[in-house]
XYZ file of C-alpha atoms in Angstrom:
686
model
C 121.695 108.102 82.626
C 120.648 105.837 79.766
C 122.358 102.467 79.322
C 122.220 100.378 76.107
C 121.673 96.673 76.673
C 123.056 94.143 74.222
C 120.412 91.853 72.782
C 121.933 88.395 72.530
C 119.691 86.555 70.097
C 120.119 82.966 68.986
C 118.804 81.598 65.711
C 116.497 79.290 67.695
C 114.806 82.244 69.338
C 114.479 84.113 66.060
C 112.606 81.144 64.602
C 110.434 80.883 67.723
C 109.440 84.540 67.584
C 108.711 84.364 63.863
C 106.409 81.395 64.347
C 104.672 83.067 67.248
C 103.631 86.295 65.512
C 99.900 86.712 65.916
C 99.780 83.756 68.308
C 100.418 85.371 71.668
C 104.211 85.473 71.442
C 104.898 81.812 72.195
C 104.308 78.234 71.189
C 102.497 75.856 73.523
C 104.704 73.108 74.871
C 102.024 70.886 76.377
C 101.012 67.579 74.865
C 98.042 67.268 72.546
C 96.001 65.485 75.219
C 96.574 68.092 77.937
C 92.861 68.447 78.606
C 92.860 64.962 80.111
C 92.727 64.729 83.898
C 96.008 63.889 85.652
C 96.341 61.018 88.093
C 96.951 62.793 91.418
C 95.898 59.915 93.678
C 99.302 59.494 95.279
C 100.017 63.230 95.265
C 97.197 64.046 97.674
C 99.141 62.712 100.660
C 102.533 64.106 99.605
C 104.293 66.138 102.269
C 107.012 67.448 100.000
C 107.501 68.113 96.300
C 110.190 66.572 94.155
C 112.249 68.984 92.106
C 111.005 69.274 88.542
C 112.950 70.310 85.483
C 111.295 73.096 83.533
C 110.767 73.310 79.808
C 113.325 75.590 78.222
C 111.850 78.918 77.227
C 113.143 81.834 75.201
C 115.243 83.121 78.101
C 117.373 79.962 78.015
C 118.633 80.792 74.532
C 120.662 83.779 75.787
C 124.119 83.788 77.274
C 123.717 85.518 80.682
C 125.901 88.404 81.757
C 127.890 86.784 84.556
C 129.475 89.939 85.935
C 127.968 90.795 89.321
C 125.974 93.983 89.742
C 127.435 96.850 91.712
C 126.245 96.213 95.237
C 127.217 95.651 98.841
C 125.718 92.580 100.491
C 124.508 92.917 104.066
C 122.638 90.866 106.634
C 118.879 90.738 106.225
C 116.622 92.432 108.756
C 113.781 90.237 110.014
C 110.320 91.660 110.761
C 109.979 92.776 114.367
C 106.393 93.593 115.280
C 104.776 95.943 114.666
C 106.130 96.804 111.232
C 103.122 98.466 109.569
C 101.774 101.870 110.603
C 98.205 102.999 109.970
C 98.459 106.247 107.984
C 94.857 106.249 106.761
C 93.972 109.562 108.379
C 97.205 111.521 107.970
C 97.638 110.492 104.317
C 94.200 111.759 103.292
C 93.127 108.519 101.603
C 89.774 108.639 103.407
C 88.672 111.748 101.534
C 85.382 111.102 99.793
C 84.996 107.517 100.942
C 83.564 107.885 104.409
C 80.909 110.085 105.987
C 81.006 109.961 109.760
C 77.267 109.816 110.310
C 75.183 109.701 107.120
C 71.737 111.227 107.211
C 70.073 107.893 106.524
C 70.783 104.207 106.871
C 72.652 102.917 103.854
C 71.316 99.718 102.281
C 73.703 96.776 102.381
C 76.543 97.210 99.937
C 79.783 95.449 99.117
C 81.956 97.859 97.196
C 85.297 98.239 98.980
C 86.970 97.892 95.607
C 90.375 99.498 95.262
C 93.213 99.984 92.784
C 96.614 101.599 92.473
C 97.186 103.345 89.126
C 99.402 106.212 87.962
C 96.640 108.280 86.392
C 98.577 111.473 85.657
C 101.855 109.883 84.553
C 104.018 111.496 87.212
C 105.522 108.183 88.354
C 103.571 108.034 91.622
C 100.749 105.528 92.066
C 97.370 107.116 92.743
C 94.408 105.541 94.540
C 91.085 104.704 92.928
C 88.218 103.150 94.834
C 84.495 102.999 95.084
C 82.771 104.945 97.775
C 81.406 102.568 100.333
C 77.800 103.582 99.796
C 76.696 102.520 96.312
C 73.629 100.376 96.022
C 72.210 101.370 92.640
C 69.417 98.831 92.755
C 68.228 100.536 95.958
C 68.404 103.994 94.378
C 71.889 104.991 95.554
C 74.069 105.406 92.436
C 77.696 104.386 92.094
C 80.215 107.041 93.100
C 83.978 106.679 93.074
C 87.018 107.924 94.945
C 90.022 109.218 92.983
C 92.985 110.371 95.062
C 96.107 111.934 93.526
C 99.407 110.963 95.110
C 101.143 114.235 95.997
C 104.541 112.566 96.303
C 104.960 113.618 99.922
C 102.999 110.872 101.660
C 99.629 112.562 101.192
C 96.784 112.346 98.690
C 94.356 114.896 97.233
C 90.757 114.264 96.207
C 90.480 114.742 92.419
C 87.391 112.614 91.809
C 85.324 115.418 90.274
C 88.118 116.743 88.059
C 88.957 113.253 86.786
C 85.489 112.728 85.346
C 85.184 109.392 87.135
C 83.273 110.229 90.286
C 79.797 109.534 88.923
C 80.563 106.822 86.358
C 77.940 104.113 86.738
C 80.131 101.041 87.002
C 81.081 98.535 89.677
C 84.655 97.770 88.607
C 87.474 99.862 87.175
C 90.364 98.275 85.265
C 93.207 100.453 83.996
C 95.386 99.932 80.928
C 96.867 101.883 78.017
C 94.423 100.727 75.350
C 95.583 103.243 72.712
C 99.348 102.991 73.388
C 99.762 106.716 73.985
C 101.546 106.347 77.317
C 98.763 106.877 79.842
C 96.278 104.741 81.736
C 92.836 104.392 80.157
C 89.896 102.634 81.771
C 87.399 99.834 81.347
C 84.394 100.609 83.553
C 82.385 97.446 84.073
C 78.740 97.314 85.102
C 77.790 94.361 87.315
C 74.007 94.814 87.613
C 71.364 95.773 85.036
C 70.670 99.523 85.172
C 68.420 101.408 82.798
C 70.313 103.261 80.071
C 73.691 102.168 81.425
C 76.409 99.840 80.115
C 80.053 99.000 80.515
C 82.365 101.360 78.618
C 85.912 102.456 77.777
C 87.212 105.837 78.988
C 90.341 107.411 77.495
C 92.839 109.372 79.591
C 94.066 112.717 78.233
C 97.408 112.167 79.960
C 96.668 114.345 82.973
C 94.206 111.992 84.637
C 91.028 113.343 83.037
C 88.833 110.663 81.434
C 86.334 110.820 78.565
C 83.942 108.059 77.544
C 84.524 106.488 74.122
C 81.304 106.242 72.099
C 80.863 102.937 70.309
C 83.622 101.178 72.253
C 81.906 97.804 71.782
C 80.172 97.462 75.130
C 76.791 99.022 74.381
C 73.769 98.022 76.451
C 72.173 94.952 74.925
C 75.366 93.892 73.187
C 77.199 92.956 76.388
C 75.587 91.518 79.497
C 75.766 93.838 82.548
C 77.285 91.309 84.970
C 80.983 92.254 84.926
C 82.528 91.101 88.182
C 86.170 91.115 87.065
C 88.164 92.192 84.062
C 91.806 92.256 83.046
C 93.788 93.591 80.134
C 96.213 91.365 78.247
C 97.661 91.062 74.755
C 96.513 87.548 73.899
C 97.406 87.696 70.191
C 100.801 89.427 70.329
C 99.885 92.478 68.239
C 101.110 94.961 70.907
C 97.524 96.146 71.533
C 95.688 95.413 74.756
C 92.724 93.052 74.674
C 90.201 92.508 77.476
C 88.916 89.484 79.361
C 85.686 90.050 81.322
C 84.700 87.630 84.066
C 80.970 87.775 84.632
C 78.391 86.792 87.194
C 80.087 87.421 90.595
C 78.210 85.559 93.354
C 74.744 86.054 91.911
C 74.545 85.036 88.252
C 75.655 82.116 86.106
C 76.973 83.915 83.012
C 79.533 83.019 80.366
C 82.775 85.009 80.518
C 83.783 87.147 77.547
C 86.895 88.073 75.562
C 87.321 91.231 73.493
C 90.021 92.066 70.948
C 91.379 95.601 71.154
C 91.892 97.755 68.059
C 94.247 100.310 69.625
C 91.809 103.210 69.527
C 89.556 102.464 72.502
C 87.208 100.163 70.592
C 86.878 96.406 70.994
C 85.301 93.445 69.199
C 83.777 90.438 70.938
C 85.881 87.334 70.228
C 84.491 85.202 73.040
C 84.333 82.206 70.709
C 88.079 81.876 71.345
C 87.191 80.665 74.860
C 86.557 77.187 73.565
C 83.616 75.483 75.245
C 82.951 78.309 77.735
C 80.078 77.645 80.100
C 77.763 79.769 82.228
C 79.188 80.013 85.728
C 79.685 82.833 88.281
C 83.231 84.252 88.046
C 84.544 85.834 91.226
C 88.306 86.264 90.863
C 90.713 86.410 87.927
C 94.393 86.944 87.118
C 96.659 86.479 84.084
C 99.512 84.008 84.456
C 101.963 82.334 82.063
C 101.872 79.159 84.122
C 103.401 76.981 81.382
C 106.331 79.286 80.520
C 105.507 79.354 76.805
C 105.607 83.143 76.489
C 101.896 83.982 76.324
C 99.393 84.798 79.030
C 96.935 82.239 80.295
C 93.763 83.054 82.277
C 93.171 81.967 85.869
C 89.481 82.082 86.820
C 88.105 81.433 90.306
C 84.379 80.675 90.374
C 81.580 80.908 92.912
C 80.400 78.506 94.168
C 79.806 74.809 94.780
C 76.140 75.067 93.763
C 77.161 75.993 90.199
C 78.965 73.232 88.284
C 80.362 72.042 91.630
C 82.460 75.197 91.923
C 84.932 74.038 89.270
C 87.579 76.728 88.679
C 88.877 77.371 85.171
C 92.405 77.632 83.822
C 92.343 78.854 80.236
C 95.553 77.897 78.421
C 96.453 80.188 75.547
C 97.348 77.834 72.698
C 97.924 80.540 70.091
C 94.639 79.891 68.293
C 92.405 80.436 71.300
C 91.965 79.320 74.887
C 91.340 75.803 76.186
C 90.133 75.135 79.734
C 92.723 72.816 81.328
C 91.472 73.273 84.902
C 90.709 69.582 85.386
C 93.824 68.401 83.555
C 96.151 70.505 85.711
C 94.439 69.824 89.049
C 93.343 73.448 89.348
C 89.588 72.995 88.917
C 88.926 71.305 92.279
C 90.647 69.329 95.002
C 89.908 65.809 96.232
C 90.709 66.607 99.860
C 87.775 68.693 101.154
C 87.575 70.990 104.168
C 90.619 70.505 106.384
C 89.033 71.960 109.542
C 86.826 68.930 110.160
C 87.841 65.346 110.836
C 85.269 63.857 108.449
C 87.572 64.385 105.459
C 90.652 62.713 107.013
C 92.454 65.574 105.330
C 95.631 64.752 103.462
C 94.901 61.026 103.429
C 91.389 60.374 102.147
C 89.838 61.659 98.944
C 86.244 62.520 98.167
C 84.629 59.078 97.929
C 83.611 57.675 94.572
C 84.782 60.732 92.622
C 87.372 61.373 89.938
C 89.052 64.588 88.718
C 86.335 66.785 87.274
C 83.787 65.369 89.721
C 85.223 66.699 92.998
C 83.420 69.456 94.912
C 85.280 72.697 94.181
C 85.262 75.997 96.006
C 83.539 79.272 96.754
C 86.426 81.251 95.283
C 87.108 84.938 95.802
C 90.614 86.364 95.353
C 93.190 84.663 93.121
C 96.815 85.596 92.523
C 99.722 84.163 90.565
C 103.378 84.259 91.586
C 106.438 82.089 92.071
C 106.192 81.094 95.727
C 109.224 78.809 95.826
C 111.585 80.663 93.439
C 111.879 77.766 91.004
C 110.949 79.729 87.875
C 107.406 78.328 87.747
C 104.381 80.461 88.567
C 102.141 79.114 91.318
C 98.530 80.063 92.101
C 97.089 81.225 95.422
C 93.339 81.313 95.902
C 91.249 82.656 98.787
C 87.977 80.835 99.356
C 85.138 80.565 101.824
C 84.739 76.942 102.870
C 82.068 76.171 105.465
C 83.037 73.250 107.721
C 80.552 70.458 108.246
C 76.907 70.241 107.424
C 75.913 68.833 104.070
C 78.091 66.837 101.687
C 79.101 69.869 99.599
C 80.346 71.762 102.633
C 82.317 68.812 103.912
C 84.192 68.441 100.639
C 84.459 72.081 99.515
C 87.971 73.456 99.072
C 89.427 75.927 101.582
C 92.050 78.543 100.705
C 94.751 76.985 98.512
C 98.405 77.384 97.571
C 98.627 75.506 94.291
C 102.279 74.752 93.646
C 103.241 74.410 89.990
C 105.090 71.116 89.523
C 106.100 71.828 85.958
C 105.656 69.469 83.024
C 105.461 65.741 83.584
C 106.763 63.094 81.246
C 103.787 63.755 78.967
C 104.504 67.506 78.876
C 101.448 68.442 80.946
C 101.749 70.908 83.817
C 99.998 70.097 87.093
C 99.389 71.833 90.416
C 99.276 70.456 93.951
C 97.654 72.248 96.892
C 100.215 72.770 99.665
C 98.396 75.325 101.841
C 98.012 73.077 104.880
C 101.505 71.581 104.638
C 103.044 75.051 104.362
C 101.268 76.392 107.442
C 98.395 78.481 106.037
C 95.733 78.463 108.797
C 92.155 77.606 107.950
C 89.771 80.549 108.025
C 86.139 80.277 107.013
C 85.986 83.863 105.760
C 88.967 84.303 103.406
C 88.202 86.765 100.596
C 90.685 88.747 98.496
C 94.254 87.494 98.493
C 97.445 89.169 97.239
C 101.084 88.059 96.959
C 103.948 90.451 97.707
C 107.388 90.372 99.318
C 106.648 92.905 102.058
C 110.007 92.536 103.863
C 112.211 92.308 100.746
C 113.743 88.981 101.723
C 113.185 87.575 98.223
C 110.209 85.392 99.190
C 106.575 86.180 98.408
C 104.249 86.737 101.359
C 100.441 86.748 101.410
C 97.861 89.299 102.553
C 94.262 88.083 102.967
C 91.103 90.142 103.472
C 88.566 88.293 105.616
C 84.879 88.252 106.436
C 84.197 88.188 110.187
C 80.613 86.960 110.307
C 81.706 83.363 110.921
C 84.179 84.068 113.713
C 81.839 83.452 116.662
C 82.231 79.715 116.051
C 85.994 79.852 116.722
C 88.267 80.661 119.662
C 91.652 81.002 117.967
C 92.513 84.446 116.483
C 93.579 82.647 113.289
C 89.917 81.845 112.651
C 88.698 85.351 113.475
C 88.092 88.103 110.955
C 91.433 89.890 111.350
C 93.289 90.914 108.210
C 95.673 88.059 107.456
C 99.397 88.410 106.787
C 101.373 85.243 106.053
C 105.159 85.678 106.111
C 107.150 83.145 104.097
C 110.146 81.560 105.791
C 113.326 80.195 104.234
C 111.951 76.648 103.976
C 108.898 78.035 102.069
C 106.546 77.486 104.990
C 104.548 80.416 106.367
C 104.079 82.072 109.745
C 100.975 84.122 110.491
C 101.827 87.682 111.581
C 98.512 89.417 110.976
C 97.573 90.164 114.570
C 101.031 91.475 115.507
C 102.008 93.239 112.265
C 100.270 96.537 112.956
C 97.635 95.802 110.300
C 95.020 95.025 112.935
C 94.222 97.386 115.800
C 93.561 94.806 118.473
C 92.404 96.581 121.633
C 91.852 93.656 123.976
C 89.624 95.552 126.394
C 87.483 96.876 123.576
C 87.126 93.487 121.925
C 86.284 91.871 125.257
C 83.522 94.403 125.791
C 81.760 93.399 122.588
C 79.944 90.488 124.117
C 77.311 88.749 122.066
C 73.725 89.346 123.072
C 70.145 88.873 122.015
C 67.237 91.280 122.291
C 66.264 91.616 125.948
C 69.660 90.570 127.332
C 71.268 92.676 130.040
C 74.387 94.554 128.953
C 76.959 96.462 131.053
C 75.923 99.883 132.323
C 75.812 102.464 129.560
C 75.486 99.849 126.809
C 72.608 98.275 124.940
C 72.155 95.204 122.794
C 72.643 96.612 119.308
C 73.317 94.508 116.205
C 73.869 91.363 118.333
C 76.563 92.972 120.523
C 76.574 94.974 123.740
C 77.605 98.432 122.533
C 77.508 102.101 123.521
C 74.483 103.784 121.909
C 75.068 107.109 120.177
C 73.631 109.792 117.963
C 76.987 111.439 117.123
C 80.614 110.423 117.558
C 80.859 112.802 120.537
C 78.805 110.236 122.476
C 81.573 107.635 122.125
C 84.139 107.127 124.868
C 87.208 106.570 122.668
C 88.677 108.839 119.974
C 89.113 105.693 117.889
C 85.338 105.141 117.824
C 82.755 106.696 115.535
C 78.982 106.675 115.673
C 77.743 104.089 113.210
C 74.614 104.838 111.202
C 72.755 102.121 113.087
C 73.186 104.033 116.360
C 76.156 102.490 118.173
C 79.821 103.369 118.715
C 82.192 101.456 116.511
C 85.974 101.062 116.601
C 87.098 102.633 113.335
C 90.686 101.419 113.446
C 90.033 97.698 113.209
C 90.482 96.007 109.854
C 88.210 93.133 110.697
C 85.903 92.469 107.750
C 88.426 93.878 105.310
C 87.796 92.943 101.707
C 90.135 93.928 98.874
C 93.867 94.346 99.520
C 96.383 95.996 97.162
C 100.165 96.561 97.316
C 102.172 99.573 96.096
C 105.183 101.639 97.129
C 103.186 104.844 97.539
C 106.035 106.726 99.252
C 108.913 105.501 97.015
C 111.017 104.163 99.869
C 111.519 100.748 98.273
C 108.971 98.607 100.055
C 105.370 97.710 99.339
C 102.669 99.388 101.396
C 99.156 97.998 101.799
C 95.844 99.577 100.812
C 92.809 97.863 102.317
C 89.161 98.152 101.332
C 86.946 98.330 104.421
C 83.927 96.157 103.736
C 80.620 97.091 105.344
C 77.094 95.704 105.425
C 75.296 98.981 105.982
C 76.295 102.258 107.577
C 79.495 102.995 105.738
C 83.143 102.368 106.507
C 86.396 103.905 105.219
C 89.395 102.391 103.515
C 92.790 101.894 105.185
C 96.399 102.609 104.196
C 99.290 100.983 106.059
C 102.866 102.219 105.632
C 105.485 99.471 105.488
C 108.274 100.185 108.002
C 110.425 97.086 107.483
C 110.913 96.317 103.781
C 113.184 99.248 102.891
C 115.698 98.119 105.509
C 116.598 95.217 103.225
C 118.201 95.375 99.768
C 115.860 95.523 96.803
C 115.599 96.008 93.068
C 112.788 97.944 91.389
C 111.802 98.036 87.726
C 109.162 99.839 85.721
C 108.820 98.215 82.272
C 107.655 100.207 79.229
C 106.784 98.743 75.820
C 107.189 100.595 72.534
C 103.564 100.186 71.394
C 104.736 98.506 68.181
C 106.296 95.233 69.244
C 105.116 95.265 72.858
C 102.118 96.965 74.473
C 103.097 100.158 76.292
C 102.106 98.734 79.687
C 104.375 95.723 79.093
C 101.617 93.474 80.437
C 102.920 89.925 80.173
C 106.586 90.929 80.532
C 108.782 89.279 83.148
C 111.689 90.240 85.376
C 113.791 87.287 86.554
C 116.615 87.618 89.062
C 118.834 84.522 88.929
C 120.665 84.084 92.224
C 122.375 80.737 92.721
C 119.761 78.048 92.175
C 116.906 80.522 92.657
C 114.865 82.298 90.006
C 113.040 85.222 91.621
C 110.318 85.999 89.123
C 107.870 88.889 88.740
C 105.300 89.091 85.899
C 103.457 92.283 84.908
C 99.634 92.231 84.838
C 96.825 94.769 84.824
C 94.770 93.571 87.770
C 93.958 90.502 89.825
C 91.776 88.989 92.491
C 88.331 89.866 93.705
C 86.610 92.692 91.796
C 89.706 93.535 89.744
C 91.991 94.780 92.483
C 95.136 96.412 91.072
C 98.593 96.442 92.643
C 101.428 98.650 91.462
C 102.727 97.930 87.944
C 106.300 98.326 89.162
C 108.146 95.060 89.807
C 109.957 94.862 93.158
C 112.422 92.085 93.938
C 113.782 91.742 97.457
C 117.343 90.499 97.795
C 117.525 89.804 101.527
C 120.991 88.504 102.434
C 121.860 87.161 98.958
C 125.309 87.966 97.625
C 126.033 90.129 94.594
C 126.476 87.273 92.134
C 123.053 87.529 90.547
C 121.883 88.388 87.038
C 118.719 90.193 85.939
C 116.746 89.287 82.818
C 113.753 90.902 81.153
C 111.552 88.738 78.936
C 109.241 90.881 76.819
C 105.844 89.595 75.574
C 107.152 89.230 72.009
C 109.784 86.741 73.228
C 112.713 89.158 73.177
C 114.872 88.567 76.244
C 117.680 90.783 77.520
C 120.214 90.356 80.292
C 120.728 93.693 81.998
C 124.359 94.846 82.307
C 125.670 94.612 85.849
C 126.665 98.252 86.003
C 123.171 99.362 85.012
C 121.406 97.391 87.755
C 121.426 99.878 90.600
C 120.093 98.496 93.849
C 117.519 100.371 95.926
C 116.465 102.563 93.035
C 113.372 102.282 90.830
C 114.659 101.863 87.271
C 112.717 102.258 84.021
C 113.457 99.660 81.341
C 112.076 100.614 77.912
C 111.747 98.026 75.128
C 114.029 96.596 74.114
C 117.294 97.782 75.640
C 117.206 101.122 77.444
C 117.557 101.625 81.196
C 116.973 104.957 82.891
């Protein structure tokens, strides 16, 4: 059924939209001196945040529909462990991305890069990933995994038919660059390879891709160091543009911005990144942090040896982008590593330094979302921070939850790190990080992929390399559920058997000291004692089920049951390792709303990147913003927006704010709970 939605425009909004045409759909509300550093001296020791009023945006100019939606409130169901089930094998998502015992040792690689994308337009998110073997500089070319969602809980390998299997690129970013209703592709190259370059590939609508000649990324014209990329419409012309973060952990390179022309070709407009500098970019996400209607750019950099690890926050001011990282408190923190006593964490600040001079971070994954339901987007950032040692390590920033405090008296927005106060445990190996409400209680939770090579220095499981899952509680603090959630196969007897050893040490009978652990030697998996073990290329039995040393993490409702499931990239340092898929068994037990937003390609880009869904429930604003990709190596979550309702009553309203500033309040009768709805610009619900 199709429902018309009344557009309630005010004259103030009409003027705002008219002024914003060609300027990203909004007008900046920050003061002229917003590049100046804020005084956060007293804020460092704050244990709570004062409520802040927000600047009125376009949504405030509409009279909300106060009639409640058709629903039946019920008590919320709390997570009871375990609540995720490993369906990696039965779903078929390991097709093409793992070979049990390769014929030769694979050189070290780091390509557990994953994405959800509906490639064939059937409404079901498909899986795209890199095989875990590529090391093109060592003579092993890039190959990719493309798995079609069959709609029955299983996936089929369509890599060859898609035309993507042998594309020589390190990152894939999907977006409808020609506004024809399907997902096209930017394939980014991250290392110099002879006769290769980044490129655009167009989708024929069935999931078959063809390279666009002359797309604007020819070898020599664009540097081959793409570590991240994301589509956005920065200038409000309803055509997707492209930001490319460059350098990853190995090169100091200036990031780039390209304007899209709607036909698969792009022009370099990097000069709009005013004062850009050469620095390794490791994680990116779009985020309208200042609620002015256009997308800003969040850039996490690596690491403290390059410009002190200062992260960048590019504010879209309509005429270009200005880095306000220092001014907002995003660039670096004054507090240092909280694991060691030398920093007197939460009280002392880095001695003799001012904002812009603090040691920053070794950033990896970044994400943007409203953690405290106040209508302001916050930023979460996963980092590796080594405790102790030299000065830089002592004062480097660990994983952060940067709470958006809204505009101050001077109009400038600022952020304050609340990770420690909100209960996020320190871990030396945090990598990719993703926000999602996995239990549909209306509060965003956090999944964190972690490196395990530092864990021998710690006794607590919170500092080990297990996949992290932080569940948000009603007071906005977090509890760690990773080791009990079902996301980590923790076989205590197996783990205990992996004692550390050095060459020549005596190991238990039947084991040998292999790769610094006492392990069972093997030539095939038949030599291993457990069906959960496989024979690693380096000649020892390895527990396949464990998600230790996971890297990228991505959320999507692959089975359409109303909750977000988790895809995990299995990082490996030689020998190969598969990816993981975990089915969510708790979220669909709670009430939820689901929306797929579609632009018209004239006023709003077809992907509706930059659009927002806001559920107003009492004094809460539960906010979801559409983006193309985020985090480490351009991970992509589902484009559908899911909002958990938990035990909230039925007196809520639902608003859609489109990138051109048009805002609609959805009629109560059209908001059907526990059903994925399609909202097409400006006023159609199906």
